[in-house]
XYZ file of C-alpha atoms in Angstrom:
614
model
C -15.594 -24.768 -8.228
C -16.232 -21.060 -8.851
C -12.503 -20.356 -8.780
C -11.819 -23.259 -11.163
C -14.301 -22.014 -13.754
C -13.034 -18.454 -13.320
C -9.520 -19.606 -14.190
C -10.782 -21.586 -17.195
C -12.754 -18.545 -18.400
C -9.747 -16.224 -18.095
C -7.494 -18.599 -20.028
C -10.097 -18.994 -22.769
C -10.326 -15.210 -22.988
C -6.533 -14.993 -23.174
C -6.452 -17.506 -26.045
C -9.263 -15.595 -27.757
C -7.294 -12.347 -27.436
C -4.155 -14.029 -28.757
C -5.987 -15.255 -31.862
C -7.380 -11.809 -32.525
C -3.985 -10.184 -32.083
C -2.203 -12.674 -34.302
C -4.810 -12.111 -36.985
C -4.489 -8.342 -36.656
C -0.689 -8.384 -36.592
C -0.369 -6.412 -33.347
C 2.839 -6.545 -31.313
C 3.734 -8.841 -28.444
C 3.728 -5.773 -26.175
C 0.043 -5.142 -26.830
C -0.804 -8.806 -26.349
C 1.207 -8.916 -23.120
C -0.717 -5.998 -21.738
C -4.067 -7.661 -22.471
C -2.857 -11.011 -21.204
C -1.647 -9.528 -17.926
C -4.862 -7.550 -17.512
C -7.025 -10.680 -17.698
C -4.652 -12.829 -15.635
C -6.474 -15.144 -13.213
C -3.685 -15.413 -10.676
C -1.885 -12.167 -9.653
C -2.511 -12.056 -5.887
C -1.085 -8.538 -5.818
C -4.198 -7.407 -7.636
C -6.392 -9.426 -5.258
C -4.592 -8.892 -1.932
C -4.480 -11.741 0.517
C -1.791 -13.875 2.073
C 1.624 -13.318 0.532
C 2.813 -15.984 -1.891
C 6.229 -16.849 -3.366
C 5.283 -15.568 -6.842
C 3.900 -12.210 -5.668
C 6.991 -10.241 -6.697
C 7.084 -11.991 -10.064
C 3.436 -11.251 -10.802
C 3.146 -7.922 -9.011
C 6.480 -6.240 -9.835
C 8.604 -8.145 -12.368
C 5.905 -8.449 -15.042
C 4.566 -4.874 -14.550
C 8.137 -3.549 -14.814
C 8.494 -5.277 -18.165
C 5.167 -3.864 -19.312
C 6.071 -0.335 -18.263
C 9.781 -0.078 -19.032
C 10.736 -2.668 -21.655
C 11.082 -1.941 -25.368
C 9.026 -4.023 -27.826
C 12.141 -6.065 -28.579
C 12.705 -6.735 -24.903
C 9.068 -7.721 -24.505
C 9.478 -10.261 -27.290
C 12.511 -11.671 -25.508
C 11.401 -11.683 -21.862
C 7.652 -11.388 -21.387
C 6.268 -14.714 -22.641
C 8.982 -16.808 -20.897
C 8.137 -14.852 -17.732
C 4.416 -15.340 -18.272
C 4.958 -19.088 -18.758
C 7.056 -19.169 -15.542
C 10.195 -20.244 -17.361
C 11.662 -16.967 -16.159
C 10.707 -16.327 -12.525
C 11.639 -12.812 -11.569
C 11.804 -10.477 -8.606
C 12.477 -6.768 -8.125
C 15.814 -6.038 -6.420
C 15.972 -2.411 -5.394
C 16.808 -2.086 -1.707
C 20.285 -2.159 -0.268
C 21.171 -3.559 3.136
C 21.756 -0.152 4.724
C 18.272 1.128 3.867
C 16.743 -1.653 6.006
C 13.647 -1.656 3.816
C 13.031 2.065 4.295
C 13.370 3.170 0.659
C 14.651 6.393 2.171
C 17.347 7.403 -0.274
C 17.040 5.736 -3.653
C 19.645 8.018 -5.179
C 22.060 6.673 -2.560
C 21.821 3.069 -3.769
C 25.352 1.855 -4.314
C 25.015 -1.042 -6.774
C 26.749 -0.038 -10.007
C 26.259 -0.957 -13.648
C 29.248 0.188 -15.723
C 28.996 0.001 -19.502
C 31.866 -1.670 -21.393
C 31.619 -0.586 -25.062
C 34.292 -3.090 -26.133
C 31.957 -5.999 -25.374
C 28.660 -4.048 -25.336
C 27.965 -5.325 -21.831
C 27.145 -3.858 -18.453
C 29.302 -4.927 -15.522
C 27.281 -5.023 -12.291
C 28.898 -4.822 -8.883
C 27.997 -4.544 -5.222
C 31.080 -2.519 -4.246
C 30.381 -2.243 -0.496
C 28.769 -4.311 2.247
C 25.947 -1.752 2.397
C 25.238 -2.138 -1.320
C 24.027 -5.732 -0.937
C 20.399 -6.023 -2.058
C 18.264 -7.010 0.906
C 14.582 -7.979 1.333
C 13.245 -8.655 -2.192
C 10.577 -11.348 -2.011
C 11.277 -14.683 -3.767
C 14.912 -13.653 -4.233
C 16.334 -16.156 -1.760
C 15.474 -19.473 -3.423
C 12.695 -19.037 -5.991
C 13.684 -16.518 -8.664
C 16.074 -17.138 -11.524
C 16.001 -13.511 -12.770
C 15.721 -10.099 -11.151
C 15.110 -6.519 -12.167
C 18.077 -4.848 -10.468
C 18.173 -1.098 -9.872
C 21.732 0.196 -10.167
C 23.644 3.413 -10.731
C 24.407 3.610 -14.457
C 27.970 4.591 -15.441
C 28.889 5.144 -19.064
C 31.637 7.205 -20.674
C 32.918 8.097 -17.224
C 29.662 9.687 -16.013
C 26.998 8.537 -13.562
C 23.436 8.895 -14.884
C 21.560 7.751 -11.782
C 19.333 4.764 -11.148
C 18.273 2.544 -14.014
C 16.714 -0.910 -14.234
C 18.536 -3.986 -15.543
C 17.410 -7.591 -16.043
C 19.954 -9.916 -14.448
C 19.895 -13.710 -14.680
C 20.647 -15.127 -11.231
C 20.545 -18.894 -11.643
C 21.201 -21.554 -14.229
C 17.919 -22.277 -16.031
C 18.408 -26.064 -15.799
C 20.136 -26.658 -12.465
C 18.929 -23.518 -10.603
C 22.470 -23.095 -9.244
C 23.549 -19.416 -8.836
C 25.661 -18.175 -11.738
C 29.294 -17.051 -11.295
C 29.528 -13.732 -9.455
C 26.060 -14.149 -7.964
C 25.881 -14.527 -4.174
C 22.203 -15.015 -3.329
C 20.237 -16.509 -0.445
C 17.439 -16.154 2.104
C 17.629 -13.480 4.860
C 15.964 -15.587 7.550
C 12.734 -15.530 9.611
C 10.627 -12.361 9.886
C 7.647 -11.051 11.873
C 5.308 -12.544 9.254
C 5.370 -13.925 5.688
C 7.413 -16.948 6.773
C 6.454 -18.711 3.546
C 8.172 -16.052 1.397
C 11.925 -16.343 0.771
C 12.960 -12.715 1.100
C 16.563 -12.667 -0.005
C 19.942 -10.972 -0.349
C 21.948 -10.425 -3.529
C 25.625 -9.546 -3.911
C 27.024 -8.994 -7.392
C 30.704 -9.423 -8.272
C 31.614 -8.357 -11.815
C 28.445 -9.838 -13.296
C 28.270 -9.141 -17.031
C 24.952 -8.775 -18.852
C 24.236 -7.814 -22.486
C 23.535 -4.168 -23.296
C 20.025 -5.267 -24.310
C 19.306 -6.238 -20.681
C 18.996 -2.608 -19.618
C 15.303 -1.677 -19.745
C 15.341 0.988 -22.449
C 11.794 2.064 -23.173
C 12.697 5.583 -22.020
C 16.407 5.902 -21.150
C 18.916 4.362 -23.580
C 22.592 3.525 -23.846
C 23.780 3.300 -27.440
C 26.367 0.675 -28.516
C 29.122 3.306 -28.347
C 28.152 4.186 -24.765
C 26.366 7.468 -25.447
C 23.417 8.075 -23.138
C 19.905 9.261 -24.006
C 18.061 10.448 -20.901
C 14.358 9.691 -20.228
C 11.627 12.372 -20.450
C 11.182 12.148 -16.651
C 13.483 10.732 -13.980
C 10.431 9.450 -12.067
C 9.718 6.911 -14.813
C 12.313 4.658 -13.151
C 10.022 4.439 -10.127
C 6.930 3.436 -12.108
C 6.727 -0.039 -10.571
C 6.958 1.408 -7.056
C 4.098 3.792 -7.832
C 2.072 0.832 -9.099
C 2.678 -1.174 -5.918
C 1.963 1.798 -3.657
C -1.323 2.287 -5.463
C -2.166 -1.378 -4.859
C -1.262 -1.064 -1.175
C -4.010 1.533 -0.751
C -6.500 -1.083 -1.939
C -4.834 -3.708 0.246
C -5.347 -1.429 3.259
C -9.074 -1.331 2.550
C -9.153 -5.107 2.067
C -7.367 -5.890 5.346
C -9.306 -3.370 7.415
C -12.577 -4.634 5.947
C -11.667 -8.202 6.984
C -10.819 -7.089 10.518
C -14.054 -5.075 10.812
C -16.100 -7.990 9.499
C -14.711 -10.319 12.164
C -15.034 -7.842 15.028
C -18.547 -6.646 14.174
C -19.937 -10.122 13.521
C -18.469 -11.432 16.759
C -19.783 -8.385 18.634
C -23.311 -9.448 17.684
C -22.725 -13.014 18.867
C -21.082 -12.164 22.165
C -23.359 -11.152 25.060
C -22.103 -9.692 28.302
C -23.988 -7.904 31.070
C -25.797 -8.335 34.355
C -28.875 -7.115 32.502
C -31.235 -9.923 31.480
C -31.508 -10.831 28.731
C -27.845 -10.051 28.108
C -27.431 -7.498 25.310
C -25.071 -7.972 22.390
C -21.831 -6.110 23.066
C -22.307 -4.237 19.798
C -25.178 -2.465 21.546
C -22.694 -0.781 23.862
C -21.770 2.723 22.767
C -18.089 2.207 23.546
C -17.949 -0.847 21.255
C -19.682 1.096 18.494
C -17.237 3.976 18.949
C -14.329 1.550 18.525
C -15.674 -0.213 15.453
C -18.008 1.989 13.427
C -15.431 4.689 12.578
C -13.152 1.870 11.393
C -16.003 0.450 9.314
C -16.477 3.886 7.749
C -12.722 4.033 7.146
C -12.774 0.644 5.384
C -15.429 1.958 3.001
C -13.513 5.204 2.475
C -10.282 3.341 1.680
C -12.150 1.005 -0.672
C -13.294 3.975 -2.748
C -9.838 5.579 -2.590
C -8.255 2.307 -3.728
C -10.593 2.217 -6.721
C -9.687 5.813 -7.515
C -5.946 5.109 -7.302
C -6.316 2.158 -9.657
C -8.261 4.270 -12.152
C -5.892 7.237 -12.178
C -2.827 4.970 -12.293
C -4.077 3.296 -15.447
C -5.238 6.610 -16.939
C -1.920 8.359 -16.300
C 0.009 5.304 -17.466
C -1.961 5.534 -20.715
C -1.035 9.221 -20.964
C 2.626 8.353 -20.393
C 2.523 5.801 -23.190
C 1.230 8.611 -25.407
C 4.153 10.834 -24.348
C 2.280 12.956 -21.782
C 4.210 13.042 -18.478
C 2.500 16.066 -16.893
C 0.588 14.168 -14.192
C 3.364 11.743 -13.240
C 4.755 13.899 -10.369
C 1.301 14.205 -8.780
C 0.689 10.463 -9.110
C 4.054 9.772 -7.498
C 3.317 12.144 -4.586
C -0.270 10.976 -4.094
C 0.610 7.280 -4.129
C 3.390 7.853 -1.584
C 1.207 9.878 0.796
C -1.885 7.689 0.563
C 0.227 4.569 0.990
C 1.460 5.959 4.305
C -1.887 7.397 5.397
C -3.908 4.248 4.726
C -1.383 1.744 6.104
C -0.835 3.654 9.360
C -4.594 3.876 9.910
C -5.248 0.255 8.961
C -2.396 -1.128 11.042
C -3.703 0.504 14.203
C -7.311 -0.284 13.225
C -6.677 -4.036 12.970
C -5.305 -3.994 16.512
C -8.395 -2.134 17.755
C -10.570 -4.813 16.126
C -8.524 -7.546 17.787
C -8.831 -6.003 21.248
C -12.544 -5.384 20.749
C -12.967 -9.178 20.541
C -11.608 -9.622 24.062
C -9.462 -12.633 24.871
C -10.638 -14.621 21.860
C -9.153 -11.953 19.597
C -5.701 -13.042 20.784
C -6.339 -16.586 19.569
C -5.355 -17.480 16.029
C -8.884 -18.852 15.696
C -10.020 -15.227 15.246
C -7.655 -14.762 12.238
C -6.898 -11.265 13.550
C -3.303 -12.054 14.653
C -2.569 -13.343 11.152
C -4.202 -10.321 9.497
C -2.106 -8.020 11.686
C 1.170 -9.899 11.071
C 0.552 -10.025 7.332
C -0.406 -6.361 7.064
C 2.172 -4.768 9.381
C 5.047 -4.891 6.830
C 3.140 -2.502 4.547
C 4.107 0.340 6.894
C 7.733 -0.141 5.870
C 7.869 -1.893 2.506
C 7.704 0.183 -0.675
C 8.742 3.107 1.490
C 8.833 3.722 5.248
C 5.760 5.791 5.997
C 7.364 8.893 7.490
C 9.644 9.130 4.478
C 6.666 8.650 2.168
C 4.896 11.561 3.876
C 8.017 13.697 3.412
C 8.077 12.814 -0.303
C 4.489 14.034 -0.573
C 5.434 17.143 1.400
C 8.199 17.920 -1.094
C 5.642 17.945 -3.898
C 3.217 20.035 -1.823
C 5.915 22.615 -1.068
C 6.913 22.782 -4.716
C 3.268 23.276 -5.692
C 2.855 25.888 -2.953
C 5.767 27.909 -4.317
C 4.323 27.709 -7.831
C 0.955 28.956 -6.561
C 2.620 31.815 -4.658
C 4.418 32.766 -7.871
C 1.069 33.099 -9.653
C 1.071 29.774 -11.507
C -2.353 28.133 -11.741
C -2.210 24.605 -10.368
C -4.408 21.771 -11.582
C -5.275 18.387 -10.132
C -5.659 17.490 -6.490
C -3.403 20.341 -5.276
C -5.408 23.046 -7.041
C -6.719 24.187 -3.653
C -3.328 25.862 -3.110
C -4.333 28.380 -5.793
C -6.586 29.943 -3.177
C -3.762 30.756 -0.781
C -3.339 34.340 -1.952
C -7.061 35.063 -2.110
C -7.645 33.757 1.396
C -4.459 35.436 2.661
C -3.708 32.804 5.264
C -2.186 34.499 8.277
C 0.902 33.455 10.185
C -1.372 32.778 13.197
C -4.587 31.395 11.680
C -6.276 31.154 15.096
C -6.915 34.887 14.904
C -9.013 34.421 11.780
C -12.785 34.563 12.049
C -14.303 31.079 12.297
C -16.005 29.798 9.170
C -19.737 29.078 9.398
C -19.911 25.307 8.935
C -22.934 23.034 8.779
C -21.576 19.893 10.439
C -24.242 17.795 8.680
C -23.261 19.022 5.225
C -20.498 16.902 3.711
C -19.616 19.557 1.143
C -19.007 21.971 4.047
C -16.824 19.409 5.762
C -14.822 18.778 2.571
C -14.178 22.520 2.435
C -13.015 22.420 6.072
C -10.592 19.607 5.342
C -9.332 21.465 2.282
C -8.664 24.658 4.212
C -7.010 22.725 7.015
C -4.638 21.121 4.481
C -3.867 24.495 2.875
C -3.218 26.046 6.291
C -0.795 23.311 7.339
C 1.054 23.447 4.008
C 1.394 27.203 4.521
C 2.679 26.728 8.087
C 5.244 24.151 6.931
C 6.452 26.505 4.192
C 6.759 29.351 6.716
C 8.703 27.094 9.075
C 11.254 26.286 6.384
C 11.525 29.961 5.466
C 12.152 30.909 9.098
C 14.877 28.264 9.352
C 16.541 29.570 6.197
C 16.472 33.098 7.615
C 18.511 31.754 10.530
C 21.124 30.846 7.911
C 20.395 27.160 8.116
C 21.262 25.001 5.131
C 18.383 23.763 2.982
C 18.846 20.263 4.431
C 18.835 21.520 8.036
C 15.827 23.758 7.378
C 13.972 20.759 5.979
C 14.905 18.528 8.915
C 13.982 21.183 11.492
C 10.556 21.523 9.832
C 9.948 17.804 9.277
C 7.187 17.498 11.891
C 5.253 20.310 10.223
C 5.848 18.763 6.811
C 4.466 15.365 7.866
C 1.426 17.063 9.426
C 0.817 18.919 6.158
C 1.042 15.707 4.121
C -1.260 13.891 6.529
C -3.825 16.703 6.265
C -3.547 16.660 2.467
C -4.176 12.901 2.340
C -7.054 13.163 4.813
C -8.643 15.828 2.614
C -8.289 13.610 -0.455
C -9.969 10.658 1.293
C -12.907 12.740 2.589
C -13.315 14.369 -0.826
C -13.322 11.058 -2.720
C -15.694 9.406 -0.231
C -18.121 12.314 -0.606
C -17.915 12.286 -4.401
C -18.582 8.538 -4.470
C -22.022 9.113 -2.943
C -23.249 10.649 -6.188
C -22.830 7.243 -7.870
C -25.251 5.491 -5.483
C -28.737 5.460 -6.984
C -30.627 3.425 -4.385
C -32.125 5.858 -1.861
C -31.882 3.572 1.169
C -28.291 2.551 0.428
C -27.383 6.184 -0.244
C -28.708 7.187 3.177
C -26.710 4.528 5.010
C -23.442 5.161 3.142
C -23.938 8.922 3.580
C -24.057 8.334 7.341
C -20.823 6.369 7.051
C -19.184 9.214 5.132
C -20.421 11.756 7.672
C -19.126 9.621 10.554
C -15.737 9.316 8.848
C -15.459 13.067 8.336
C -16.667 14.058 11.813
C -14.581 11.433 13.596
C -11.517 12.682 11.731
C -12.219 16.204 12.964
C -12.378 15.033 16.587
C -9.056 13.204 16.135
C -7.377 16.403 14.849
C -9.539 19.003 16.565
C -6.549 21.214 17.354
C -5.840 21.759 13.650
C -9.396 22.848 12.900
C -9.591 25.117 15.942
C -6.150 26.619 15.340
C -7.032 27.386 11.717
C -10.260 29.078 12.799
C -12.333 26.635 10.778
C -14.524 25.454 13.661
C -15.497 26.789 17.060
C -15.506 25.065 20.437
C -19.347 24.920 20.481
C -19.253 23.275 17.050
C -16.786 20.687 18.351
C -19.261 19.866 21.120
C -22.041 19.562 18.519
C -19.840 17.153 16.528
C -19.408 14.891 19.573
C -23.184 14.743 20.003
C -23.721 14.104 16.285
C -21.227 11.233 16.286
C -23.195 9.505 19.046
C -26.366 9.900 16.984
C -24.653 8.405 13.932
C -23.502 5.398 15.951
C -27.128 4.690 16.876
C -28.302 5.180 13.287
C -25.656 2.820 11.891
C -26.192 0.071 14.483
C -29.138 -1.671 12.686
C -27.136 -1.920 9.444
C -23.701 -2.727 10.884
C -23.756 -6.450 10.065
C -25.213 -5.835 6.609
C -22.449 -3.308 5.931
C -19.700 -5.833 6.684
C -21.573 -8.602 4.859
C -21.493 -6.317 1.809
C -17.711 -6.835 1.648
C -18.680 -10.405 0.662
C -15.898 -12.321 2.403
C -16.509 -16.051 2.170
C -15.766 -17.955 5.366
C -12.955 -19.802 3.581
C -11.386 -16.456 2.694
C -11.911 -14.943 6.131
C -10.545 -18.032 7.961
C -12.024 -16.805 11.235
C -14.026 -18.796 13.746
C -15.186 -15.559 15.408
C -16.247 -13.949 12.131
C -18.302 -16.828 10.739
C -21.202 -15.796 8.509
C -23.648 -18.137 10.274
C -22.714 -16.869 13.758
C -22.068 -20.364 15.151
C -18.940 -19.239 16.949
C -18.701 -21.222 20.169
C -19.491 -24.677 18.753
C -16.851 -24.172 16.063
C -14.378 -22.610 18.498
C -14.535 -25.806 20.577
C -14.082 -27.885 17.417
C -11.145 -25.686 16.358
C -9.493 -26.244 19.746
C -9.955 -30.024 19.506
C -7.985 -29.971 16.225
C -4.949 -28.438 17.900
C -1.805 -30.497 17.147
C -1.262 -30.938 20.894
C -4.539 -32.853 21.035
C -3.432 -35.478 18.525
C -2.749 -37.810 21.467
C -4.407 -37.984 24.892
C -1.035 -38.096 26.631
C 1.712 -35.974 25.102
C 5.173 -37.486 24.778
C 6.525 -34.741 27.040
C 4.794 -36.422 29.991
C 6.858 -39.606 29.601
C 10.031 -37.682 28.766
C 9.958 -35.000 31.459
C 7.069 -35.048 33.936
C 6.980 -38.751 34.873
C 10.762 -38.990 35.523
C 10.496 -35.815 37.589
C 7.791 -37.362 39.801
C 9.906 -40.480 40.421
C 12.724 -38.336 41.822
C 10.503 -36.517 44.320
């Protein structure tokens, strides 16, 4: 009922906005933006189980909003909003195997023919076939296709084109369009991920998205203010994935912590709850702290994405490179952590965690693809590293950096040594979050410096730039990981200032402290090598973590309840809000399809004939 009235309310608001806009004479583009913002259905904004229209709502419509001209919005947006046009986002080629590793290497071509004012799209090789886009196989009738633009004999790189795939009445693929489903996957069986091969498919010149880059009727090309504008939709999705990581990890923690209060196991009488065991707390509470940290980071990414997008619409592209690098790195950092965290939650539930009744297998299967879609994580970390190295060089040259990488300005003042372990350890109060943020910052700066030195040493050996980069890739990924870890700790700490309630502030502060200290123990070598902490301090941190586990124990269930997952959303027998696990687990088992009959047909078909032959 709540969902029904929410949908009604959003549609009434949309109609209200439409009336106001029509009266004020504003453009369709402005209305589309407001309409999409108050949409009741985009599951990409409210992450959950994947649905066939996710790519339409989460990528096709945002691409129109971000890259279409007002004229193109008039032509495409409302039919797409009304689901007359159902679109997807076709970027990946077969050979990338969903890695997004080398976008400039995409082989699909769009060649402009000035005699007809059309683009001719082709998949010239077997490896240029588009592979993996959701809803491409059977659902979509249009696609945003990324292709190499050729005009007047020159290649101008990747650009986005709207291509009609199927007849609007019969849904039959159009001539030159070879499209279909790619088959079963590890999860998301309900989504028709597809392939697309194009053979001399002609589209009007107006079907190239030309908000920034343009091809004139005579074929002359006007380049965009920034090449990264083509990847705006990917940045949007990567920003959403950070929030999805928080959402999925929070669900897993909710199930595991609730069940850990229901389950008792010990020879001690009365049997204690397994959440009272320190080892169980050490498994789950750092993950709970991580879920909160990622929630705040997801909110931050959403805010800065919309702020920077607003700046871009005003012609300011200065922060786009940082947004691109941050979204890539945090996408990798949060999905790696969440993917392994869900599995820890599953195992912490014992044997019942393996059952689908726990919902944890489904959460894991649904979340796992995030580590490879919208960019394979190692490659995402290397993209962030490229931005960090560029920023590092600018700082070394005396340029003052702004934004999240401004800490690299301090490199010269601190004079980071080639062997930081020889530096004098910093005096750090392990209970002071501002001190710990500074530690994480200096660790990130140190690892960026070491990665830069590694590349320089490789170049001095007369390696090529590509070989120097490859031979330093481990250091580069470590630097990006440290940078992202610093960002998360910093944002979690800053969020505390927004909590006014004293009691809540104390509990969430303990979560933030646990997150920061646990992260140090997981990467203790970095902090010791950089001379940021001493061995005695590391021992103090281990003791402090145990104290924090005890302090968080009384509020653990309340902290997961605060995520406010309804039982129908959680779909977990083990994670029920009322704690009635075992009665409902038995009921869940009784509803198994194999229990529809007392004697299964296999008995009469196989077992009984077998007995008669013995």
